[in-house]
Short mmCIF file of C-alpha atoms in Angstrom, two decimals:
data_model
loop_
_atom_site.label_atom_id
_atom_site.label_comp_id
_atom_site.label_asym_id
_atom_site.label_seq_id
_atom_site.Cartn_x
_atom_site.Cartn_y
_atom_site.Cartn_z
CA MET A 1 0.00 0.00 0.00
CA LYS A 2 1.36 3.41 -1.00
CA ILE A 3 0.90 6.07 1.68
CA LEU A 4 1.45 9.83 1.52
CA TYR A 5 2.25 11.54 4.82
CA CYS A 6 1.84 15.33 4.94
CA ASP A 7 4.26 16.85 7.46
CA CYS A 8 2.44 20.18 7.89
CA PHE A 9 4.83 21.70 10.43
CA ALA A 10 4.51 25.13 8.73
CA GLY A 11 0.96 24.63 7.43
CA ILE A 12 -0.49 23.77 4.05
CA ALA A 13 -1.80 25.58 0.97
CA GLY A 14 -2.87 24.47 -2.48
CA ASP A 15 0.25 25.71 -4.25
CA MET A 16 2.50 24.18 -1.57
CA THR A 17 0.78 20.81 -2.08
CA VAL A 18 1.26 20.82 -5.85
CA ALA A 19 4.88 22.00 -5.46
CA ALA A 20 5.70 19.22 -2.98
CA LEU A 21 4.09 16.61 -5.25
CA LEU A 22 6.18 17.87 -8.17
CA ASP A 23 9.27 17.70 -5.94
CA LEU A 24 8.36 14.07 -5.22
CA GLY A 25 8.82 13.32 -8.90
CA VAL A 26 5.45 13.94 -10.53
CA PRO A 27 6.21 15.26 -14.06
CA PHE A 28 5.21 18.89 -14.57
CA GLU A 29 3.39 17.80 -17.73
CA VAL A 30 0.96 15.76 -15.61
CA VAL A 31 -0.23 18.87 -13.77
CA GLU A 32 -0.12 21.12 -16.81
CA GLY A 33 -1.90 18.56 -18.99
CA ALA A 34 -4.70 18.11 -16.45
CA VAL A 35 -5.33 21.84 -16.20
CA LYS A 36 -5.42 22.16 -20.00
CA GLN A 37 -8.34 19.72 -20.08
CA LEU A 38 -10.51 22.25 -18.26
CA PRO A 39 -12.59 24.76 -20.26
CA LEU A 40 -10.45 27.71 -19.14
CA PRO A 41 -9.02 30.19 -21.65
CA HIS A 42 -5.37 29.16 -21.99
CA SER A 43 -4.39 32.79 -22.43
CA SER A 44 -5.76 33.65 -18.98
CA TYR A 45 -3.03 31.81 -17.06
CA SER A 46 0.42 30.26 -17.27
CA LEU A 47 2.08 27.67 -15.03
CA ALA A 48 5.67 27.24 -13.93
CA VAL A 49 7.72 25.34 -11.37
CA GLU A 50 10.94 26.78 -9.98
CA ARG A 51 13.54 25.98 -7.36
CA THR A 52 13.76 28.10 -4.24
CA SER A 53 14.59 27.75 -0.54
CA ARG A 54 13.04 28.71 2.78
CA LYS A 55 15.51 29.25 5.64
CA GLY A 56 18.06 27.04 3.90
CA ILE A 57 15.68 24.22 2.97
CA ALA A 58 15.58 23.62 -0.79
CA ALA A 59 12.07 23.28 -2.16
CA ALA A 60 9.98 23.49 -5.31
CA ARG A 61 7.64 26.42 -5.84
CA PHE A 62 4.55 26.11 -8.02
CA VAL A 63 3.69 29.42 -9.68
CA VAL A 64 0.41 30.28 -11.36
CA HIS A 65 0.45 33.54 -13.32
CA VAL A 66 -3.14 34.72 -13.75
CA GLU A 67 -4.70 37.68 -15.54
CA GLU A 68 -5.55 40.39 -13.06
CA HIS A 69 -9.33 40.21 -13.50
CA GLN A 70 -11.00 36.84 -13.16
CA PRO A 71 -14.75 36.08 -13.06
CA HIS A 72 -16.34 34.96 -9.83
CA ARG A 73 -17.82 31.49 -10.15
CA HIS A 74 -20.56 29.60 -8.38
CA TYR A 75 -19.82 26.15 -7.02
CA ALA A 76 -22.28 24.65 -9.52
CA ASP A 77 -20.27 26.19 -12.38
CA ILE A 78 -16.99 24.72 -11.11
CA ALA A 79 -18.52 21.27 -10.48
CA ALA A 80 -19.90 21.26 -14.04
CA MET A 81 -16.56 22.42 -15.45
CA ILE A 82 -14.77 19.47 -13.84
CA GLU A 83 -17.46 16.92 -14.66
CA GLU A 84 -17.67 17.91 -18.35
CA SER A 85 -13.89 17.87 -18.80
CA THR A 86 -11.88 14.97 -20.26
CA LEU A 87 -10.01 14.39 -17.00
CA ALA A 88 -9.57 10.80 -15.83
CA GLU A 89 -12.36 9.63 -13.52
CA GLY A 90 -10.04 9.33 -10.53
CA VAL A 91 -8.85 12.93 -10.99
CA LYS A 92 -12.42 14.18 -11.39
CA GLU A 93 -13.54 12.37 -8.25
CA LYS A 94 -10.74 13.81 -6.09
CA ALA A 95 -11.17 17.34 -7.43
CA GLN A 96 -14.94 17.20 -6.93
CA ARG A 97 -14.56 16.03 -3.35
CA ILE A 98 -12.18 18.89 -2.55
CA PHE A 99 -14.39 21.55 -4.14
CA PHE A 100 -17.48 20.12 -2.45
CA ARG A 101 -15.84 20.49 0.97
CA LEU A 102 -14.90 24.07 0.10
CA ALA A 103 -18.43 24.86 -1.04
CA GLU A 104 -19.87 23.24 2.08
CA ALA A 105 -17.70 25.43 4.30
CA GLU A 106 -18.43 28.62 2.34
CA ALA A 107 -22.16 27.88 2.36
CA LYS A 108 -22.19 27.57 6.14
CA VAL A 109 -20.06 30.68 6.66
CA HIS A 110 -22.19 32.88 4.37
CA GLY A 111 -25.58 31.28 5.05
CA VAL A 112 -26.43 30.40 1.44
CA GLU A 113 -27.36 27.24 -0.48
CA ILE A 114 -24.34 25.22 -1.57
CA GLY A 115 -25.08 25.53 -5.29
CA ARG A 116 -25.13 29.32 -5.03
CA VAL A 117 -21.85 29.67 -3.18
CA HIS A 118 -19.86 32.43 -4.83
CA PHE A 119 -16.17 31.62 -5.00
CA HIS A 120 -13.86 34.61 -4.89
CA GLU A 121 -10.22 33.71 -4.14
CA VAL A 122 -11.08 30.01 -4.10
CA GLY A 123 -12.92 30.17 -7.42
CA ALA A 124 -10.15 32.09 -9.14
CA VAL A 125 -8.09 30.29 -11.78
CA ASP A 126 -5.11 29.78 -9.49
CA SER A 127 -7.15 27.81 -6.92
CA ILE A 128 -8.87 25.71 -9.60
CA VAL A 129 -5.40 24.94 -10.95
CA ASP A 130 -4.11 23.99 -7.48
CA ILE A 131 -6.99 21.60 -6.79
CA VAL A 132 -7.06 19.89 -10.19
CA GLY A 133 -3.26 19.81 -10.29
CA ALA A 134 -3.06 18.18 -6.86
CA ALA A 135 -5.74 15.62 -7.82
CA ALA A 136 -3.88 14.74 -11.03
CA ALA A 137 -0.54 14.41 -9.23
CA LEU A 138 -2.00 12.14 -6.54
CA GLU A 139 -3.62 9.97 -9.19
CA TRP A 140 -0.30 9.72 -11.09
CA LEU A 141 1.54 8.68 -7.91
CA GLY A 142 -1.05 5.97 -7.20
CA ILE A 143 -1.53 7.01 -3.57
CA ASP A 144 -3.75 4.60 -1.60
CA ALA A 145 -4.05 6.61 1.63
CA ILE A 146 -3.17 10.11 2.87
CA HIS A 147 -2.21 10.86 6.45
CA ALA A 148 -1.37 14.27 7.90
CA ALA A 149 0.24 15.82 10.96
CA PRO A 150 -1.76 18.20 13.21
CA LEU A 151 -2.15 21.64 11.60
CA PRO A 152 -0.78 24.93 12.98
CA LEU A 153 -3.61 27.37 13.69
CA GLY A 154 -1.73 30.61 12.99
CA SER A 155 -2.93 34.03 14.17
CA GLY A 156 -3.41 37.61 13.07
CA PHE A 157 -5.46 38.76 10.08
CA VAL A 158 -5.63 38.10 6.34
CA GLU A 159 -6.89 40.35 3.54
CA THR A 160 -9.68 38.74 1.47
CA ALA A 161 -12.39 39.72 -0.99
CA HIS A 162 -14.65 40.11 2.08
CA GLY A 163 -12.19 42.47 3.78
CA ARG A 164 -9.83 41.90 6.70
CA LEU A 165 -10.62 38.61 8.43
CA PRO A 166 -9.10 36.80 11.42
CA VAL A 167 -6.74 33.85 10.94
CA PRO A 168 -7.78 31.17 10.31
CA ALA A 169 -10.24 32.61 7.80
CA PRO A 170 -13.88 31.61 8.48
CA ALA A 171 -14.01 29.01 5.68
CA THR A 172 -10.71 27.52 6.85
CA ALA A 173 -11.99 27.36 10.43
CA GLU A 174 -15.07 25.49 9.24
CA LEU A 175 -12.92 23.03 7.27
CA LEU A 176 -10.79 22.39 10.36
CA ARG A 177 -13.74 20.81 12.19
CA GLY A 178 -12.67 17.35 13.27
CA LEU A 179 -9.02 17.89 12.31
CA PRO A 180 -6.26 18.11 14.96
CA ILE A 181 -4.66 21.55 15.34
CA HIS A 182 -2.04 23.19 17.55
CA GLY A 183 -1.05 26.73 18.44
CA GLU A 184 2.72 26.33 18.46
CA ALA A 185 3.40 28.24 15.21
CA GLY A 186 3.81 32.00 15.05
CA SER A 187 1.54 34.59 13.48
CA GLY A 188 0.29 34.62 9.90
CA GLU A 189 -2.01 32.47 7.80
CA ARG A 190 -0.55 28.97 8.06
CA VAL A 191 -3.45 26.99 6.56
CA THR A 192 -5.40 28.29 3.55
CA PRO A 193 -8.95 27.21 2.63
CA THR A 194 -7.62 25.19 -0.32
CA GLY A 195 -5.00 23.45 1.80
CA ALA A 196 -7.53 22.63 4.52
CA ALA A 197 -10.03 21.35 1.93
CA ILE A 198 -7.48 18.97 0.39
CA LEU A 199 -6.90 17.29 3.75
CA ALA A 200 -10.53 17.45 4.89
CA ALA A 201 -11.62 15.76 1.66
CA LEU A 202 -8.84 13.22 1.09
CA ALA A 203 -6.94 12.46 4.31
CA THR A 204 -7.93 9.30 6.18
CA GLY A 205 -5.66 9.62 9.21
CA PHE A 206 -4.15 12.35 11.36
CA GLY A 207 -1.39 12.33 13.95
CA ARG A 208 2.00 10.66 13.89
CA ALA A 209 3.42 9.27 10.67
CA PRO A 210 2.17 5.74 9.92
CA ALA A 211 4.59 2.83 9.83
CA MET A 212 6.00 2.62 6.31
CA THR A 213 9.21 2.35 4.32
CA VAL A 214 9.92 5.83 2.92
CA THR A 215 10.57 5.85 -0.82
CA GLY A 216 10.49 9.60 -1.49
CA VAL A 217 10.46 13.04 0.12
CA GLY A 218 9.19 16.22 -1.50
CA CYS A 219 9.22 19.82 -0.28
CA GLY A 220 6.89 22.56 -1.50
CA ALA A 221 7.50 26.20 -0.62
CA GLY A 222 4.78 28.66 0.30
CA THR A 223 4.71 32.23 -1.00
CA LYS A 224 5.48 33.86 2.35
CA ASP A 225 8.71 33.61 4.34
CA PHE A 226 7.86 33.27 8.05
CA GLU A 227 10.23 34.40 10.77
CA ASP A 228 9.87 31.40 13.06
CA ILE A 229 10.11 28.36 10.77
CA PRO A 230 10.70 27.49 7.09
CA ASN A 231 7.43 27.89 5.17
CA VAL A 232 7.61 24.45 3.59
CA LEU A 233 5.19 21.56 3.26
CA ARG A 234 7.09 18.28 3.43
CA LEU A 235 5.58 15.14 1.92
CA PHE A 236 6.76 11.59 2.59
CA VAL A 237 5.67 8.77 0.30
CA GLY A 238 6.24 5.18 1.29
CA GLU A 239 5.11 1.58 1.22
CA ALA A 240 3.30 0.05 4.18
CA GLU A 241 3.44 -3.60 5.10
CA GLY A 242 0.13 -5.25 4.25
CA GLY A 243 -2.96 -3.09 4.10
CA LEU A 244 -3.34 -1.83 7.67
CA LEU A 245 -3.70 1.90 8.13
CA ARG A 246 -2.75 3.64 11.37
CA ASP A 247 -4.17 6.77 12.97
CA GLU A 248 -4.74 8.39 16.36
CA VAL A 249 -8.12 8.81 18.07
CA CYS A 250 -9.40 10.10 21.40
CA ILE A 251 -11.53 7.89 23.67
CA ILE A 252 -14.14 9.68 25.81
CA GLU A 253 -15.86 7.70 28.59
CA THR A 254 -18.29 8.17 31.43
CA HIS A 255 -20.52 6.01 33.68
CA ILE A 256 -24.24 6.81 33.93
CA ASP A 257 -26.54 5.33 36.59
CA ASP A 258 -29.19 7.98 37.22
CA MET A 259 -30.73 8.85 33.85
CA ASN A 260 -33.95 7.90 32.07
CA PRO A 261 -32.88 5.09 29.66
CA GLU A 262 -35.26 6.43 27.00
CA ILE A 263 -32.82 9.32 26.50
CA LEU A 264 -29.80 7.09 25.82
CA GLY A 265 -30.68 6.46 22.17
CA HIS A 266 -31.06 10.20 21.62
CA VAL A 267 -27.57 10.76 23.04
CA LEU A 268 -26.01 8.30 20.58
CA GLU A 269 -27.80 9.98 17.67
CA ARG A 270 -26.58 13.42 18.75
CA LEU A 271 -22.99 12.19 19.09
CA MET A 272 -22.96 10.65 15.62
CA GLU A 273 -24.56 13.76 14.10
CA ALA A 274 -21.81 15.84 15.75
CA GLY A 275 -19.11 13.82 14.00
CA ALA A 276 -18.12 11.08 16.45
CA LEU A 277 -16.38 8.18 14.73
CA ASP A 278 -18.39 5.76 16.88
CA ALA A 279 -20.34 5.69 20.15
CA ALA A 280 -21.74 2.84 22.23
CA PHE A 281 -23.24 1.90 25.59
CA SER A 282 -22.27 -1.19 27.59
CA PRO A 283 -23.90 -2.48 30.83
CA LEU A 284 -22.31 -1.92 34.24
CA GLN A 285 -23.04 -2.75 37.87
CA MET A 286 -22.05 0.27 39.94
CA LYS A 287 -21.99 1.19 43.62
CA LYS A 288 -25.04 0.34 45.73
CA ASN A 289 -25.68 -2.44 43.17
CA ARG A 290 -27.20 0.01 40.73
CA PRO A 291 -27.49 -1.09 37.09
CA ALA A 292 -25.76 1.46 34.86
CA VAL A 293 -24.23 2.01 31.46
CA LYS A 294 -20.77 2.99 30.30
CA LEU A 295 -20.76 5.48 27.42
CA THR A 296 -17.73 5.18 25.14
CA VAL A 297 -17.14 7.68 22.35
CA ILE A 298 -14.41 7.34 19.70
CA ALA A 299 -13.47 10.76 18.35
CA ARG A 300 -10.86 12.47 16.24
CA PRO A 301 -8.36 14.27 18.51
CA GLY A 302 -9.65 17.70 17.49
CA GLN A 303 -13.23 16.76 18.48
CA ARG A 304 -12.46 15.96 22.12
CA ASP A 305 -13.76 19.09 23.85
CA GLU A 306 -16.78 19.53 21.56
CA LEU A 307 -18.00 15.95 22.06
CA ALA A 308 -17.18 15.90 25.79
CA ALA A 309 -19.28 19.06 26.21
CA LEU A 310 -22.12 17.40 24.30
CA VAL A 311 -22.01 14.37 26.63
CA LEU A 312 -22.14 16.61 29.71
CA ARG A 313 -24.99 18.64 28.21
CA GLU A 314 -27.14 15.72 27.01
CA THR A 315 -26.66 13.26 29.90
CA SER A 316 -26.71 13.31 33.70
CA ALA A 317 -22.93 12.78 33.84
CA ILE A 318 -20.95 15.47 35.69
CA GLY A 319 -17.55 14.43 34.33
CA VAL A 320 -15.86 12.46 31.55
CA ARG A 321 -12.51 10.72 31.12
CA PHE A 322 -10.48 10.91 27.94
CA TYR A 323 -7.27 9.39 26.67
CA PRO A 324 -5.48 9.00 23.32
CA ALA A 325 -5.45 5.67 21.52
CA GLY A 326 -3.81 4.34 18.38
CA ARG A 327 -5.87 2.55 15.72
CA LEU A 328 -5.03 -0.03 13.08
CA LYS A 329 -7.66 -0.35 10.39
CA LEU A 330 -8.34 -1.61 6.90
CA ALA A 331 -8.85 0.89 4.11
CA ARG A 332 -12.48 1.46 3.22
CA GLU A 333 -14.45 3.64 0.85
CA LYS A 334 -18.06 4.03 -0.23
CA GLU A 335 -19.03 3.17 -3.80
CA GLU A 336 -22.27 2.98 -5.72
CA ARG A 337 -22.55 -0.40 -7.45
CA PRO A 338 -25.18 -1.76 -9.87
CA THR A 339 -27.53 -4.54 -8.74
CA SER A 340 -30.82 -6.00 -9.96
CA LEU A 341 -32.47 -3.75 -7.36
CA GLY A 342 -30.84 -0.66 -8.85
CA PRO A 343 -27.68 1.24 -7.85
CA VAL A 344 -26.81 0.62 -4.18
CA THR A 345 -24.23 2.31 -1.96
CA VAL A 346 -21.80 -0.18 -0.44
CA LYS A 347 -18.67 -0.04 1.67
CA VAL A 348 -15.65 -1.60 -0.07
CA ILE A 349 -13.04 -2.81 2.42
CA ARG A 350 -9.50 -3.45 1.20
CA ASP A 351 -6.33 -5.02 2.54
CA GLY A 352 -3.71 -3.32 0.38
CA GLY A 353 -4.98 -3.67 -3.18
CA ARG A 354 -7.11 -6.74 -2.37
CA VAL A 355 -10.84 -6.37 -1.72
CA VAL A 356 -11.61 -8.17 1.55
CA ARG A 357 -15.38 -7.71 1.47
CA VAL A 358 -18.17 -5.53 0.16
CA THR A 359 -20.69 -4.50 2.82
CA PRO A 360 -24.14 -3.07 1.98
CA GLU A 361 -25.00 0.29 3.54
CA TYR A 362 -27.91 -0.14 5.96
CA ASP A 363 -29.82 3.04 5.00
CA ALA A 364 -29.65 2.25 1.28
CA CYS A 365 -30.90 -1.31 1.83
CA ARG A 366 -33.66 -0.18 4.18
CA ARG A 367 -34.91 2.31 1.57
CA ILE A 368 -35.02 -0.40 -1.12
CA ALA A 369 -36.77 -2.82 1.23
CA ALA A 370 -39.48 -0.23 1.95
CA GLU A 371 -39.91 0.78 -1.70
CA ARG A 372 -40.14 -2.79 -2.98
CA GLU A 373 -41.93 -4.25 0.05
CA MET A 374 -39.18 -6.81 0.53
CA SER A 375 -37.59 -8.08 3.71
CA LEU A 376 -34.43 -6.27 4.66
CA LEU A 377 -32.64 -9.61 4.99
CA GLU A 378 -33.50 -10.50 1.38
CA VAL A 379 -32.23 -7.11 0.14
CA TYR A 380 -28.97 -7.62 2.04
CA ARG A 381 -28.45 -11.07 0.48
CA ILE A 382 -29.02 -9.78 -3.07
CA VAL A 383 -26.75 -6.74 -2.63
CA GLU A 384 -23.97 -8.75 -0.99
CA ARG A 385 -24.02 -11.27 -3.84
CA GLU A 386 -24.38 -8.91 -6.80
CA ALA A 387 -22.39 -5.87 -5.59
CA GLY A 388 -19.53 -8.12 -4.55
CA GLU A 389 -19.28 -9.47 -8.11
CA SER A 390 -19.22 -6.06 -9.87
#
């Protein structure tokens, strides 16, 4: 399994990502060729890669020269532009996922429908180039999984099309939900919306570098030159033994013995809606022989305080415990596969490049069972048999 680890000690931006991927060995023609497949006027931009250094560290710099005036674009326009292009399906899928996360964040920040999100800096040609270029480079490298280090929060203000905004910019802050951050870096914008969207959309693990044999290192320079540390994104690519992925999670626990049990199901629903990776109750016998339950929540490190506060707000608990834990897991992704019952969403679980099993998604099967007046068990059997063969 080929893994990409993003060492974001100085932060991450779209141009830094493309530059580091080029420094890893991706041919410049791969990025340039992908961008040329978009319906953008070729005279409106030009691309270049150059060598530079940041505080003595040699790095590549990806430069996009753009005409001064660029049209603002709605998310729907950009999604259609990518979909109607001749890009490879894998490149399209990655680029669409990144732009969707951006649009989602912008929609929440500005209080508009996602299709009507107006992209300013993000919708400009340079950001479209960064996202499609990064997607094409990742596809060329054949990356199976992306992991990333915790992200520096930064501080101060940044000038945008909406005026002077605090760092991180509102859209970036929204994209950082569920991602681990730290405040150890100095002032300045360390994570851009495009950089945050790339990780929010594509990364499957955060924390320490996963166990792997390193086969390449690439460094991409940012535009600014910070005083405290080199403004460089460092990427490690390597091969992992077998197909197990590694990441870090936070376990949140509490014991509950004095709450109406009817409310427990509601608590689990609220935790999952808030982004918990998993949540469960298990029976306990507590002091004074009281029957009780133990609530266990598995969360991303950056979700700890938010989910702990939710537990204390929604239950009778007056305290929670938390501790970090490492995880080993198989790679998994959702796909829509054809069956005699119509297209069905399934979870494809892989060990390296080998498919271990294909698992039907419960909600999709329940909908089909209701629509066709079939038993859920029968739907499961058909989907498992037919989706697993496709």
